[in-house]
C-alpha atoms as a printed R data frame, in Angstrom:
    type eleno elety resid chain resno      x      y       z
1   ATOM     1    CA   MET     A     1 73.214 55.060 -57.084
2   ATOM     2    CA   GLY     A     2 73.379 52.697 -60.087
3   ATOM     3    CA   PHE     A     3 71.330 49.531 -60.404
4   ATOM     4    CA   ASN     A     4 74.304 47.264 -59.590
5   ATOM     5    CA   SER     A     5 75.111 49.374 -56.529
6   ATOM     6    CA   GLN     A     6 71.528 49.065 -55.335
7   ATOM     7    CA   ILE     A     7 71.633 45.296 -55.756
8   ATOM     8    CA   LEU     A     8 74.865 45.084 -53.779
9   ATOM     9    CA   PHE     A     9 73.365 47.317 -51.076
10  ATOM    10    CA   TYR     A    10 70.310 45.054 -50.772
11  ATOM    11    CA   PHE     A    11 72.482 41.944 -50.799
12  ATOM    12    CA   PHE     A    12 74.600 43.221 -47.894
13  ATOM    13    CA   PHE     A    13 71.473 44.440 -46.098
14  ATOM    14    CA   PHE     A    14 70.061 40.928 -46.482
15  ATOM    15    CA   ILE     A    15 73.214 39.375 -45.015
16  ATOM    16    CA   ALA     A    16 73.230 41.844 -42.120
17  ATOM    17    CA   SER     A    17 69.569 41.142 -41.338
18  ATOM    18    CA   LEU     A    18 69.975 37.364 -41.062
19  ATOM    19    CA   ASP     A    19 70.589 37.486 -37.303
20  ATOM    20    CA   PHE     A    20 67.465 39.591 -36.781
21  ATOM    21    CA   ILE     A    21 65.296 37.252 -38.829
22  ATOM    22    CA   GLN     A    22 66.662 34.137 -37.148
23  ATOM    23    CA   GLU     A    23 65.881 35.574 -33.724
24  ATOM    24    CA   THR     A    24 62.164 35.874 -34.544
25  ATOM    25    CA   ASN     A    25 61.737 32.348 -33.224
26  ATOM    26    CA   ALA     A    26 63.942 32.712 -30.150
27  ATOM    27    CA   SER     A    27 63.615 29.239 -28.637
28  ATOM    28    CA   GLU     A    28 64.417 27.475 -31.904
29  ATOM    29    CA   TYR     A    29 67.221 29.942 -32.572
30  ATOM    30    CA   ASN     A    30 68.748 29.459 -29.100
31  ATOM    31    CA   GLU     A    31 68.448 25.685 -29.376
32  ATOM    32    CA   SER     A    32 70.311 25.631 -32.683
33  ATOM    33    CA   ARG     A    33 72.983 27.982 -31.283
34  ATOM    34    CA   LEU     A    34 73.533 25.638 -28.334
35  ATOM    35    CA   LEU     A    35 73.888 22.700 -30.715
36  ATOM    36    CA   MET     A    36 76.431 24.595 -32.811
37  ATOM    37    CA   LYS     A    37 78.421 26.118 -29.924
38  ATOM    38    CA   GLY     A    38 81.989 24.926 -30.101
39  ATOM    39    CA   CYS     A    39 81.368 23.069 -33.333
40  ATOM    40    CA   ASN     A    40 83.906 23.340 -36.128
41  ATOM    41    CA   LEU     A    41 81.741 23.011 -39.232
42  ATOM    42    CA   PHE     A    42 84.817 22.549 -41.403
43  ATOM    43    CA   GLN     A    43 86.131 19.466 -39.628
44  ATOM    44    CA   GLY     A    44 84.146 16.378 -40.527
45  ATOM    45    CA   LYS     A    45 83.436 13.919 -43.284
46  ATOM    46    CA   TRP     A    46 80.957 13.020 -45.994
47  ATOM    47    CA   VAL     A    47 78.637 10.219 -44.827
48  ATOM    48    CA   PHE     A    48 76.171  8.111 -46.779
49  ATOM    49    CA   ASP     A    49 72.570  9.096 -45.988
50  ATOM    50    CA   PRO     A    50 69.839  7.157 -47.821
51  ATOM    51    CA   SER     A    51 67.292  9.928 -47.109
52  ATOM    52    CA   TYR     A    52 69.135 12.253 -49.496
53  ATOM    53    CA   PRO     A    53 68.703 14.028 -51.835
54  ATOM    54    CA   PHE     A    54 65.988 16.454 -50.732
55  ATOM    55    CA   TYR     A    55 64.768 16.567 -54.328
56  ATOM    56    CA   LEU     A    56 65.573 15.021 -57.695
57  ATOM    57    CA   PRO     A    57 66.806 17.702 -60.098
58  ATOM    58    CA   SER     A    58 65.036 16.025 -63.029
59  ATOM    59    CA   LYS     A    59 61.708 16.363 -61.160
60  ATOM    60    CA   CYS     A    60 62.120 19.988 -60.080
61  ATOM    61    CA   PRO     A    61 60.477 22.438 -62.506
62  ATOM    62    CA   PHE     A    62 63.013 25.172 -61.698
63  ATOM    63    CA   VAL     A    63 66.237 23.331 -62.607
64  ATOM    64    CA   ASP     A    64 68.002 23.921 -65.900
65  ATOM    65    CA   PRO     A    65 69.011 20.638 -67.597
66  ATOM    66    CA   GLU     A    66 72.719 21.522 -67.356
67  ATOM    67    CA   PHE     A    67 72.395 21.573 -63.557
68  ATOM    68    CA   ASP     A    68 71.052 18.014 -63.631
69  ATOM    69    CA   CYS     A    69 74.496 16.737 -64.619
70  ATOM    70    CA   HIS     A    70 73.062 16.249 -68.116
71  ATOM    71    CA   GLY     A    71 71.046 13.249 -66.926
72  ATOM    72    CA   ARG     A    72 73.974 11.469 -65.263
73  ATOM    73    CA   PRO     A    73 72.671  7.907 -64.727
74  ATOM    74    CA   ASP     A    74 74.385  7.116 -61.400
75  ATOM    75    CA   LYS     A    75 72.696  8.819 -58.447
76  ATOM    76    CA   GLN     A    76 74.704  7.473 -55.494
77  ATOM    77    CA   TYR     A    77 76.779 10.657 -55.306
78  ATOM    78    CA   LEU     A    78 73.578 12.507 -54.311
79  ATOM    79    CA   LYS     A    79 73.172 10.420 -51.165
80  ATOM    80    CA   TYR     A    80 76.013 11.938 -49.169
81  ATOM    81    CA   ALA     A    81 75.712 14.575 -46.465
82  ATOM    82    CA   TRP     A    82 78.359 16.588 -44.637
83  ATOM    83    CA   LYS     A    83 78.681 15.535 -40.989
84  ATOM    84    CA   PRO     A    84 80.841 17.705 -38.716
85  ATOM    85    CA   ASP     A    85 82.821 15.690 -36.169
86  ATOM    86    CA   ALA     A    86 81.669 17.573 -33.065
87  ATOM    87    CA   CYS     A    87 77.965 18.207 -33.724
88  ATOM    88    CA   SER     A    88 74.931 17.480 -35.850
89  ATOM    89    CA   LEU     A    89 73.615 19.875 -38.455
90  ATOM    90    CA   PRO     A    90 69.861 20.468 -38.343
91  ATOM    91    CA   ARG     A    91 67.999 19.007 -41.309
92  ATOM    92    CA   PHE     A    92 66.511 21.515 -43.751
93  ATOM    93    CA   ASN     A    93 62.775 22.038 -43.323
94  ATOM    94    CA   GLY     A    94 61.240 23.948 -46.237
95  ATOM    95    CA   ALA     A    95 57.894 24.621 -44.548
96  ATOM    96    CA   SER     A    96 59.655 26.036 -41.486
97  ATOM    97    CA   PHE     A    97 61.894 28.123 -43.742
98  ATOM    98    CA   LEU     A    98 58.861 29.591 -45.520
99  ATOM    99    CA   GLY     A    99 57.188 30.288 -42.181
100 ATOM   100    CA   LYS     A   100 60.210 32.213 -40.903
101 ATOM   101    CA   TRP     A   101 60.539 34.193 -44.134
102 ATOM   102    CA   ARG     A   102 56.784 34.814 -44.542
103 ATOM   103    CA   GLY     A   103 56.141 37.999 -46.519
104 ATOM   104    CA   LYS     A   104 59.832 38.476 -47.362
105 ATOM   105    CA   LYS     A   105 61.849 38.629 -50.546
106 ATOM   106    CA   ILE     A   106 65.229 36.937 -51.010
107 ATOM   107    CA   MET     A   107 67.583 37.764 -53.865
108 ATOM   108    CA   PHE     A   108 70.581 35.906 -55.258
109 ATOM   109    CA   VAL     A   109 72.909 37.964 -57.435
110 ATOM   110    CA   GLY     A   110 75.683 36.538 -59.551
111 ATOM   111    CA   ASP     A   111 76.733 34.086 -62.209
112 ATOM   112    CA   SER     A   112 75.967 30.398 -62.711
113 ATOM   113    CA   LEU     A   113 77.041 29.572 -59.139
114 ATOM   114    CA   SER     A   114 74.387 31.907 -57.751
115 ATOM   115    CA   LEU     A   115 71.859 30.434 -60.168
116 ATOM   116    CA   ASN     A   116 72.764 26.937 -58.958
117 ATOM   117    CA   MET     A   117 72.308 27.951 -55.294
118 ATOM   118    CA   TRP     A   118 68.976 29.628 -56.111
119 ATOM   119    CA   GLU     A   119 67.721 26.581 -58.011
120 ATOM   120    CA   SER     A   120 68.794 24.285 -55.185
121 ATOM   121    CA   LEU     A   121 67.043 26.328 -52.474
122 ATOM   122    CA   VAL     A   122 63.874 26.741 -54.548
123 ATOM   123    CA   CYS     A   123 63.803 22.998 -55.285
124 ATOM   124    CA   MET     A   124 64.367 22.024 -51.635
125 ATOM   125    CA   ILE     A   125 61.498 24.299 -50.601
126 ATOM   126    CA   HIS     A   126 59.275 23.029 -53.425
127 ATOM   127    CA   ALA     A   127 59.943 19.407 -52.396
128 ATOM   128    CA   SER     A   128 58.929 20.266 -48.802
129 ATOM   129    CA   VAL     A   129 55.643 21.883 -49.851
130 ATOM   130    CA   PRO     A   130 54.864 20.251 -53.240
131 ATOM   131    CA   ASN     A   131 51.203 21.321 -53.254
132 ATOM   132    CA   SER     A   132 51.935 24.960 -52.478
133 ATOM   133    CA   LYS     A   133 50.848 27.302 -55.271
134 ATOM   134    CA   THR     A   134 53.782 28.998 -56.969
135 ATOM   135    CA   THR     A   135 54.308 31.663 -59.576
136 ATOM   136    CA   TYR     A   136 57.407 31.123 -61.683
137 ATOM   137    CA   VAL     A   137 58.676 33.865 -63.986
138 ATOM   138    CA   ARG     A   138 61.793 33.168 -66.023
139 ATOM   139    CA   ARG     A   139 63.365 36.209 -67.670
140 ATOM   140    CA   ASP     A   140 66.897 37.240 -68.344
141 ATOM   141    CA   PRO     A   141 68.508 38.641 -66.213
142 ATOM   142    CA   LEU     A   142 65.851 38.552 -63.426
143 ATOM   143    CA   SER     A   143 63.771 35.467 -62.600
144 ATOM   144    CA   PHE     A   144 61.726 34.593 -59.543
145 ATOM   145    CA   VAL     A   145 59.577 32.011 -57.799
146 ATOM   146    CA   ASN     A   146 56.835 33.138 -55.444
147 ATOM   147    CA   PHE     A   147 55.385 30.729 -52.895
148 ATOM   148    CA   GLU     A   148 51.987 32.416 -52.796
149 ATOM   149    CA   GLN     A   149 50.593 30.859 -49.612
150 ATOM   150    CA   TYR     A   150 53.571 32.224 -47.657
151 ATOM   151    CA   GLY     A   151 54.226 35.431 -49.593
152 ATOM   152    CA   VAL     A   152 57.874 34.435 -49.994
153 ATOM   153    CA   THR     A   153 59.586 35.364 -53.252
154 ATOM   154    CA   LEU     A   154 63.044 34.147 -54.236
155 ATOM   155    CA   TYR     A   155 64.735 36.162 -56.978
156 ATOM   156    CA   VAL     A   156 67.856 35.470 -58.984
157 ATOM   157    CA   TYR     A   157 69.599 38.243 -60.884
158 ATOM   158    CA   ARG     A   158 72.072 36.752 -63.355
159 ATOM   159    CA   THR     A   159 75.116 38.875 -63.968
160 ATOM   160    CA   PRO     A   160 78.614 37.769 -64.866
161 ATOM   161    CA   TYR     A   161 80.074 40.863 -63.180
162 ATOM   162    CA   PHE     A   162 79.317 42.654 -59.914
163 ATOM   163    CA   VAL     A   163 80.624 45.904 -61.365
164 ATOM   164    CA   ASP     A   164 80.061 47.619 -64.685
165 ATOM   165    CA   ILE     A   165 82.849 47.429 -67.217
166 ATOM   166    CA   VAL     A   166 83.733 50.925 -68.336
167 ATOM   167    CA   ARG     A   167 86.108 51.268 -71.248
168 ATOM   168    CA   GLU     A   168 88.223 54.391 -71.075
169 ATOM   169    CA   LYS     A   169 91.562 55.464 -72.386
170 ATOM   170    CA   MET     A   170 94.260 55.099 -69.774
171 ATOM   171    CA   GLY     A   171 97.939 55.943 -69.929
172 ATOM   172    CA   LEU     A   172 99.793 57.508 -72.833
173 ATOM   173    CA   TYR     A   173 98.342 57.255 -76.349
């Protein structure tokens, strides 16, 4: 099995294990399921929320400058949250997230969109536990942040393609 195949296997294993991991705290899991039951997450609107954003990209040590909108001066666009019509979404809690994922590894695989999601999650967690000791290793194509107190490591593997490009002669020559 090639390296890319292994990464895809682990990615799909990660997705499949989400239910199991969420159920580790059954009462919280059941409460959130009751809140979401019958809720169409796709029907709603953007509402102004002065408590947003969770973090300022310019203050997060894990954000590339190009993901900070190149220092865009207006910040009002960051103060909007998605509000479904029929329910309330639970607010992200980084300390709780780290507690649930204690001792685990999480990997994002993909292009700049995956990198953006990884940076956002790492920054939201970092803002929730700003004094938590971290190890940050930036290498191409694999980078990671480890939240040492919790034993949680978030990896990002940058690749523009999920499959290898193999050049071969096809057809009549």
